[in-house]
């Protein structure tokens, strides 16, 4: 089976609309705690997950809701879990950072880097059984500084485990620009641990699909792991309510609370010489500016929009498709929210 | 006298310490943004952002301390200590013993802890009793802004490794960052006296290993730390209306433990109720039982702790963490 | 009835399990050499050597267990769990809770533990009470070859994560490997009944969470695990000659804890002496005190535990680990 | 200051003779527990340690006795520590895996990989103080699979810490041949983490000295860390009493105890098919053979012998030198063993 934009656009759109619905529930206060969405990385998730087989496994990080959804986990169970209802996927015990579906061999973790050992373990089970199932690990570029993930790249290569390591590189780790904390190149890093690496445009679902297909095929044939490095943008920042975006979106409300203490502290007696203080201020402002005018936020980089462009030539078919997806998500929400738990 | 929020107090005490001692440095993930007020004052040589490499930067903090620095190493949450526990357990805590008392590692590990805002079981653990099991570690759990600042200063003066835990429910800033995210559609059960309060104009180090009595009581002694202290005081107020006089001791320091204060109070009241947000088994609540028995004090005993992995769902979470109702019921049972 | 050495018994039980269940696999550093007898019988697909990457291969073992395998993940020593604690504490122990009871991680972590052969403080820790603090972990500490094999089988049948600790002083093989290194110029204080003993011809799983009484006694109850059990029995024999009748309970399983057996015995004798090679504070000795107090039993209590980092020098090491003399003195004090 | 064979041979010989004395004490049962000696890696240790400055730091692993000795720690204090005497370097609390000398900023650890973070921390202190002191980390190739060491390479590169990472590659991790557990090349691994790497012949003290000199100079000038990859042979195997060497040296005594159970197990009913069993047997025997006839054990690869060769042209001067060293070590032993503690 090969992919086409007609086969890749629907899952991306479904994921986007589903997560936008989740965002509304979160803003309404119906979902508690942090909420890390995958809006902006749909091309990577869809490009990989849509070609997994029933017996393949997935290891996810704190940002796995979209992967679970596209893997075929009942979306109502997902919503109920996020709402913390007893009828949720995990009975309300896990929440979005701890989504588990045994039927799908899919496990999440809020511990950065944990997707590496987990995927290696799923792949180990397949290898011991001498099946040709594979395991996928999804993680961010920040996780590539976490020892357990580096170790598991080496473990997968020495045992030739059927693992696809997918690095969704949004170039941020919460408020830290990752180029400030990374030595070398991630692809070289993977190769130095024995895992061949490919770079792919994470906004191009077709490119991701093609690269992933080759890697998965290779793994099924027993040739070991691959490292897929895909760049993307997280439209909502690290999580919903991301301070740096709030600063940009509601400057009046947010700037005051931050600017006051910052300038007071900057001007306090005793401390570093001016040069160092201003360098520090520069470091803070840089992060804000980078968020404020991140060119990657332009619509042209939105993977869903880009996929849609490929289909504009057939407006009628496109409209029908989008109507279907819209209706599916609306029905889902209506159905899910109707079943308020006892 | 000034009034400050919990985290504000800690950072203010840190600023005072950084002025007095150039060897005090801060490092951790997102520290440049989370401690931006200190960054713009003390510069990026002393206030450093790190990769997500806890084992490396905590281990580095331990060695830097051995080389004469006073590093405050920040973990994003105490739960994540699990990925770098070796630096604390097999190194920081053992340097003094291994070197025959000739060398120490005065590193301060600062980590948000605790639950009540919906992040679930990998992000809301307390773990203070777990850490206190290791000989050589000092473990501090302040419950008010004044104690938070004073204990941070004491930690920086201490000549060995200290774990300083900052409860997220007391930290306006952490709760805003992780819990509400700017929403006014969510509420948290925040102990007001813990989240904001009076602090001295100039910080003095608080004594290590010294508890404080938050409420006098003759019928039973409730012993707790962190948010549990505030839950206990509220429960004690309710119990008073039933004619039960419950005293509340705030340990503040888990290790070293204020054995004498605990023994005195329990010997007098004859009843000990431990309220511990950390896991029930093999932890603080057990140690307190042993301390009292070792002292030859016989008492009635009960504990209200976290017994399982902390659930995500708000109502399950509320029932799992020690709450007023559970404390009150346990106290009533102790009286019968 | 056969006679076997401690480690021989464990490996024999493993072999039986590997025959019965093809999903049982072994992995760890040097496993191909340390378990060579199993390697040449079950092949390198099921008996695997690993890089020195505990976080990766323990984490992989946890996930492999979730995928239906029954991995026995070997750590070279329990002390090194500190570098990969996250896989146990935040994953293996929490999968069942996070998944709402729908998924578990039946991984067995096998690790040599304990001291008495001169490797020092980073290589001789017990840590069983530390591990037992985490809800969701089962922690087993056998003291005889028969229990070792039976508990390993039970661990492999258990539907959750189990830490199986193999005391190096009971393991002829480990002691030869790490302690004597082929020298006949060194001696170790090895409990003979623990190092070698009768084992069944066919292994049956031993019950989890069930202790066993090693010696009956009316004046006081000594509670211990691992090597401590043998030290306690020897001390009890000596005490008998002084007219003190001391019973000895071998917990075998630290978590779950055999509360009823402990409470029954202590209620009868009125005196509890905990002998614990793990660290004294915030651990097993405290939990036992709490268990007894919770049951409303009043008793006299003392504990003989490891209080500091374990020294390297043989005589310092001997005095730091629980020994017969310290046990006897503590027992005598309990009687006065 | 530059090195010559006349300056490098003495420390190597001193280290060798000192460790041979330690070995005798261990065999006599006066030293308890494991004993990991550096016999065979003298060229690496001497080539690096001899050019450290008073304010430089060292982070050592379980095999650090020789480095402590060559760094100038009072050898009597070292011996007493290994003997577990109260007058030892650490009062008998540490032993050979936990040697600490505050005066020398030198710390050991029995935890594989821990030398990485430790060296980074020592270097961090120097950097914060704006001194040009450096820190050296000594570790084996097996440690290069330990997450904390990989993390610290990246940390050192992003912070440009003055660290010299020295990998003493004996190609064994206890009984495991490291090529079986390593993906990729260690140099590439370091580069992928942002640390430039050089390979050097670990049996050639002069080559090590030259490479280390360049790396240390670079670090002092604030250009960040370097990774030095040096191969060597551990003459006594992983530790004294190394089973695989005993097997070779006392076959009669050792083979029997091992061969019996091994063959019985090989022939037991139920288990893997023959092919897999024999593959397993092959894996065991391979390790034994590799140890048995390791060409690298030939005298020509002994760094001390090789250094000596360079000096044979001046036999008189050489003899005088060796007599001095011999006498020094003998006097040391006499002095040390005389002071039996109370
Ligand atoms: C071991 C550990 N350290 C720190 C954290 C806190 N944390 C949560 S997400 C995150 C950033 C992760 O960045 P990245 O891996 O790039 O993923 P992204 O969020 O950008 O998708 C951090 C530091 C954690 N959850 N686990
Ligand atoms: C974290 C950790 N895991 C395992 C061990 C057990 N161990 C001690 S030395 C060693 C081999 C180290 O090999 P290498 O790093 O190459 O150093 P070498 O002994 O060859 O010099 C191992 C696995 C340990 N001490 N620490
Ligand atoms: Mg990222
Ligand atoms: Mg090696």
mmCIF file of C-alpha atoms in Angstrom, chain D residues 126-336:
data_model
loop_
_atom_site.group_PDB
_atom_site.id
_atom_site.type_symbol
_atom_site.label_atom_id
_atom_site.label_comp_id
_atom_site.label_asym_id
_atom_site.label_seq_id
_atom_site.Cartn_x
_atom_site.Cartn_y
_atom_site.Cartn_z
ATOM 1 C CA UNK D 126 37.106 26.444 37.129
ATOM 2 C CA UNK D 127 35.044 28.174 34.453
ATOM 3 C CA UNK D 128 32.853 30.036 36.939
ATOM 4 C CA UNK D 129 36.004 31.196 38.726
ATOM 5 C CA UNK D 130 37.395 32.247 35.323
ATOM 6 C CA UNK D 131 40.579 30.329 36.028
ATOM 7 C CA UNK D 132 42.247 28.346 33.247
ATOM 8 C CA UNK D 133 42.421 25.109 35.211
ATOM 9 C CA UNK D 134 41.213 21.937 33.457
ATOM 10 C CA UNK D 135 39.642 18.658 34.510
ATOM 11 C CA UNK D 136 40.506 15.184 33.229
ATOM 12 C CA UNK D 137 38.103 12.249 33.162
ATOM 13 C CA UNK D 138 39.548 8.736 32.914
ATOM 14 C CA UNK D 139 37.185 5.911 31.958
ATOM 15 C CA UNK D 140 36.979 2.774 29.863
ATOM 16 C CA UNK D 141 35.305 2.120 26.533
ATOM 17 C CA UNK D 142 32.549 0.219 28.318
ATOM 18 C CA UNK D 143 31.605 3.411 30.142
ATOM 19 C CA UNK D 144 30.907 5.028 26.779
ATOM 20 C CA UNK D 145 27.570 3.157 26.800
ATOM 21 C CA UNK D 146 26.551 4.747 30.112
ATOM 22 C CA UNK D 147 24.049 7.577 29.656
ATOM 23 C CA UNK D 148 25.531 9.949 32.214
ATOM 24 C CA UNK D 149 28.888 9.938 30.434
ATOM 25 C CA UNK D 150 27.281 10.612 27.048
ATOM 26 C CA UNK D 151 25.230 13.395 28.615
ATOM 27 C CA UNK D 152 28.308 14.971 30.117
ATOM 28 C CA UNK D 153 30.128 15.031 26.777
ATOM 29 C CA UNK D 154 27.227 17.096 25.435
ATOM 30 C CA UNK D 155 27.105 19.273 28.557
ATOM 31 C CA UNK D 156 30.834 19.951 28.320
ATOM 32 C CA UNK D 157 30.538 20.889 24.667
ATOM 33 C CA UNK D 158 27.529 23.219 25.070
ATOM 34 C CA UNK D 159 29.167 24.969 28.024
ATOM 35 C CA UNK D 160 32.660 24.774 26.446
ATOM 36 C CA UNK D 161 33.954 23.274 29.670
ATOM 37 C CA UNK D 162 37.713 22.659 29.978
ATOM 38 C CA UNK D 163 37.501 18.867 30.142
ATOM 39 C CA UNK D 164 39.807 16.238 28.698
ATOM 40 C CA UNK D 165 37.819 13.013 28.313
ATOM 41 C CA UNK D 166 40.300 10.124 28.227
ATOM 42 C CA UNK D 167 38.897 6.775 27.121
ATOM 43 C CA UNK D 168 41.233 3.910 28.059
ATOM 44 C CA UNK D 169 39.976 1.320 25.611
ATOM 45 C CA UNK D 170 41.080 -2.193 26.559
ATOM 46 C CA UNK D 171 38.167 -3.545 24.438
ATOM 47 C CA UNK D 172 36.771 -5.468 27.417
ATOM 48 C CA UNK D 173 34.079 -4.748 29.982
ATOM 49 C CA UNK D 174 34.804 -7.467 32.559
ATOM 50 C CA UNK D 175 34.000 -10.618 30.543
ATOM 51 C CA UNK D 176 32.253 -8.841 27.674
ATOM 52 C CA UNK D 177 34.167 -7.989 24.487
ATOM 53 C CA UNK D 178 33.083 -4.403 23.936
ATOM 54 C CA UNK D 179 32.668 -4.672 20.174
ATOM 55 C CA UNK D 180 29.633 -6.857 20.955
ATOM 56 C CA UNK D 181 27.909 -4.043 22.841
ATOM 57 C CA UNK D 182 28.961 -0.978 20.877
ATOM 58 C CA UNK D 183 27.207 0.548 17.864
ATOM 59 C CA UNK D 184 29.197 3.014 15.776
ATOM 60 C CA UNK D 185 32.620 4.405 16.630
ATOM 61 C CA UNK D 186 33.464 6.131 19.891
ATOM 62 C CA UNK D 187 35.114 9.074 18.130
ATOM 63 C CA UNK D 188 31.996 9.682 16.032
ATOM 64 C CA UNK D 189 29.929 9.348 19.177
ATOM 65 C CA UNK D 190 31.911 12.110 20.878
ATOM 66 C CA UNK D 191 31.684 14.324 17.778
ATOM 67 C CA UNK D 192 27.927 13.740 17.593
ATOM 68 C CA UNK D 193 27.828 15.182 21.094
ATOM 69 C CA UNK D 194 29.882 18.178 20.038
ATOM 70 C CA UNK D 195 33.271 17.052 21.355
ATOM 71 C CA UNK D 196 36.203 16.805 18.925
ATOM 72 C CA UNK D 197 37.952 13.447 19.128
ATOM 73 C CA UNK D 198 41.423 12.115 18.460
ATOM 74 C CA UNK D 199 42.640 8.514 18.414
ATOM 75 C CA UNK D 200 46.073 7.734 19.781
ATOM 76 C CA UNK D 201 48.161 4.613 20.402
ATOM 77 C CA UNK D 202 47.679 4.001 24.122
ATOM 78 C CA UNK D 203 50.907 2.009 24.310
ATOM 79 C CA UNK D 204 52.966 5.006 23.128
ATOM 80 C CA UNK D 205 53.410 7.380 26.055
ATOM 81 C CA UNK D 206 54.939 10.074 23.873
ATOM 82 C CA UNK D 207 52.009 10.012 21.442
ATOM 83 C CA UNK D 208 49.574 10.230 24.341
ATOM 84 C CA UNK D 209 51.543 13.055 25.917
ATOM 85 C CA UNK D 210 51.562 15.045 22.684
ATOM 86 C CA UNK D 211 47.845 14.585 22.010
ATOM 87 C CA UNK D 212 46.952 15.371 25.609
ATOM 88 C CA UNK D 213 49.181 18.461 25.608
ATOM 89 C CA UNK D 214 47.309 19.882 22.619
ATOM 90 C CA UNK D 215 43.910 19.069 24.147
ATOM 91 C CA UNK D 216 44.803 20.566 27.521
ATOM 92 C CA UNK D 217 46.230 23.708 25.930
ATOM 93 C CA UNK D 218 43.042 24.061 23.882
ATOM 94 C CA UNK D 219 40.901 23.651 26.993
ATOM 95 C CA UNK D 220 42.946 26.206 28.936
ATOM 96 C CA UNK D 221 42.385 28.717 26.179
ATOM 97 C CA UNK D 222 38.619 28.302 26.596
ATOM 98 C CA UNK D 223 37.950 26.315 23.441
ATOM 99 C CA UNK D 224 36.162 23.522 25.268
ATOM 100 C CA UNK D 225 36.517 19.764 25.731
ATOM 101 C CA UNK D 226 38.317 17.070 23.765
ATOM 102 C CA UNK D 227 37.897 13.313 23.584
ATOM 103 C CA UNK D 228 41.078 11.215 23.631
ATOM 104 C CA UNK D 229 40.601 7.619 22.509
ATOM 105 C CA UNK D 230 43.565 5.439 23.485
ATOM 106 C CA UNK D 231 43.781 1.664 23.194
ATOM 107 C CA UNK D 232 45.530 -0.456 25.802
ATOM 108 C CA UNK D 233 45.718 -3.919 27.348
ATOM 109 C CA UNK D 234 45.059 -4.761 30.961
ATOM 110 C CA UNK D 235 47.744 -7.303 31.699
ATOM 111 C CA UNK D 236 45.886 -8.770 34.675
ATOM 112 C CA UNK D 237 42.487 -8.705 32.968
ATOM 113 C CA UNK D 238 39.568 -6.861 34.514
ATOM 114 C CA UNK D 239 40.770 -7.350 38.078
ATOM 115 C CA UNK D 240 43.214 -9.473 40.058
ATOM 116 C CA UNK D 241 42.032 -13.059 40.069
ATOM 117 C CA UNK D 242 40.233 -12.480 36.761
ATOM 118 C CA UNK D 243 38.528 -15.853 36.128
ATOM 119 C CA UNK D 244 39.298 -16.007 32.411
ATOM 120 C CA UNK D 245 42.999 -15.548 33.115
ATOM 121 C CA UNK D 246 42.937 -18.075 35.941
ATOM 122 C CA UNK D 247 41.382 -20.473 33.474
ATOM 123 C CA UNK D 248 44.366 -19.891 31.227
ATOM 124 C CA UNK D 249 47.005 -19.889 33.960
ATOM 125 C CA UNK D 250 45.733 -22.776 36.102
ATOM 126 C CA UNK D 251 43.674 -24.812 33.613
ATOM 127 C CA UNK D 252 43.762 -27.971 35.717
ATOM 128 C CA UNK D 253 42.367 -26.259 38.784
ATOM 129 C CA UNK D 254 39.774 -24.076 37.034
ATOM 130 C CA UNK D 255 38.605 -25.864 33.901
ATOM 131 C CA UNK D 256 37.118 -28.807 35.763
ATOM 132 C CA UNK D 257 34.850 -26.676 37.979
ATOM 133 C CA UNK D 258 33.541 -24.862 34.901
ATOM 134 C CA UNK D 259 33.479 -27.536 32.208
ATOM 135 C CA UNK D 260 31.387 -30.030 34.169
ATOM 136 C CA UNK D 261 28.252 -27.947 34.758
ATOM 137 C CA UNK D 262 28.625 -26.355 31.322
ATOM 138 C CA UNK D 263 28.580 -29.611 29.391
ATOM 139 C CA UNK D 264 25.865 -31.121 31.592
ATOM 140 C CA UNK D 265 23.673 -28.084 30.933
ATOM 141 C CA UNK D 266 24.520 -28.166 27.240
ATOM 142 C CA UNK D 267 23.211 -31.723 27.040
ATOM 143 C CA UNK D 268 20.064 -31.335 29.190
ATOM 144 C CA UNK D 269 16.692 -32.293 27.752
ATOM 145 C CA UNK D 270 14.416 -29.382 26.791
ATOM 146 C CA UNK D 271 15.895 -26.134 25.594
ATOM 147 C CA UNK D 272 16.984 -24.470 22.393
ATOM 148 C CA UNK D 273 17.693 -26.419 19.196
ATOM 149 C CA UNK D 274 21.282 -27.602 18.786
ATOM 150 C CA UNK D 275 22.280 -24.798 16.469
ATOM 151 C CA UNK D 276 21.405 -22.208 19.082
ATOM 152 C CA UNK D 277 23.019 -24.171 21.901
ATOM 153 C CA UNK D 278 26.274 -24.442 20.022
ATOM 154 C CA UNK D 279 26.122 -20.756 19.133
ATOM 155 C CA UNK D 280 25.816 -20.098 22.840
ATOM 156 C CA UNK D 281 28.742 -22.372 23.630
ATOM 157 C CA UNK D 282 30.703 -20.620 20.907
ATOM 158 C CA UNK D 283 30.009 -17.265 22.586
ATOM 159 C CA UNK D 284 31.444 -18.552 25.869
ATOM 160 C CA UNK D 285 34.475 -20.191 24.318
ATOM 161 C CA UNK D 286 35.184 -17.155 22.148
ATOM 162 C CA UNK D 287 35.657 -15.001 25.244
ATOM 163 C CA UNK D 288 38.021 -17.604 26.684
ATOM 164 C CA UNK D 289 40.033 -17.947 23.461
ATOM 165 C CA UNK D 290 40.277 -14.196 23.018
ATOM 166 C CA UNK D 291 41.747 -13.973 26.498
ATOM 167 C CA UNK D 292 43.953 -17.025 26.051
ATOM 168 C CA UNK D 293 45.658 -15.938 22.882
ATOM 169 C CA UNK D 294 45.295 -12.183 22.965
ATOM 170 C CA UNK D 295 48.152 -11.019 20.727
ATOM 171 C CA UNK D 296 47.996 -7.682 22.505
ATOM 172 C CA UNK D 297 49.448 -9.377 25.604
ATOM 173 C CA UNK D 298 52.751 -9.767 23.754
ATOM 174 C CA UNK D 299 55.613 -7.899 25.391
ATOM 175 C CA UNK D 300 55.921 -5.733 22.296
ATOM 176 C CA UNK D 301 52.629 -4.075 23.329
ATOM 177 C CA UNK D 302 53.660 -3.478 26.927
ATOM 178 C CA UNK D 303 53.917 0.319 27.179
ATOM 179 C CA UNK D 304 56.583 0.125 29.883
ATOM 180 C CA UNK D 305 58.718 -2.241 27.839
ATOM 181 C CA UNK D 306 58.271 -0.095 24.740
ATOM 182 C CA UNK D 307 59.340 3.030 26.578
ATOM 183 C CA UNK D 308 62.359 1.207 27.934
ATOM 184 C CA UNK D 309 63.385 0.214 24.412
ATOM 185 C CA UNK D 310 63.804 3.872 23.520
ATOM 186 C CA UNK D 311 66.384 4.238 26.251
ATOM 187 C CA UNK D 312 68.539 1.137 25.715
ATOM 188 C CA UNK D 313 71.037 3.212 23.799
ATOM 189 C CA UNK D 314 72.213 4.590 27.123
ATOM 190 C CA UNK D 315 72.396 1.458 29.307
ATOM 191 C CA UNK D 316 74.290 3.063 32.184
ATOM 192 C CA UNK D 317 71.893 5.964 32.578
ATOM 193 C CA UNK D 318 68.975 3.555 32.202
ATOM 194 C CA UNK D 319 70.296 1.231 34.896
ATOM 195 C CA UNK D 320 70.831 4.108 37.295
ATOM 196 C CA UNK D 321 67.298 5.284 36.665
ATOM 197 C CA UNK D 322 65.809 1.838 37.214
ATOM 198 C CA UNK D 323 67.850 1.266 40.342
ATOM 199 C CA UNK D 324 66.508 4.517 41.751
ATOM 200 C CA UNK D 325 62.913 3.602 40.993
ATOM 201 C CA UNK D 326 63.324 0.092 42.385
ATOM 202 C CA UNK D 327 64.824 1.448 45.544
ATOM 203 C CA UNK D 328 62.113 4.096 45.897
ATOM 204 C CA UNK D 329 59.349 1.500 45.710
ATOM 205 C CA UNK D 330 61.151 -0.928 48.036
ATOM 206 C CA UNK D 331 61.757 1.790 50.605
ATOM 207 C CA UNK D 332 58.145 2.886 50.294
ATOM 208 C CA UNK D 333 56.922 -0.638 51.007
ATOM 209 C CA UNK D 334 59.313 -1.119 53.899
ATOM 210 C CA UNK D 335 58.272 2.203 55.367
ATOM 211 C CA UNK D 336 54.573 1.677 54.821
#
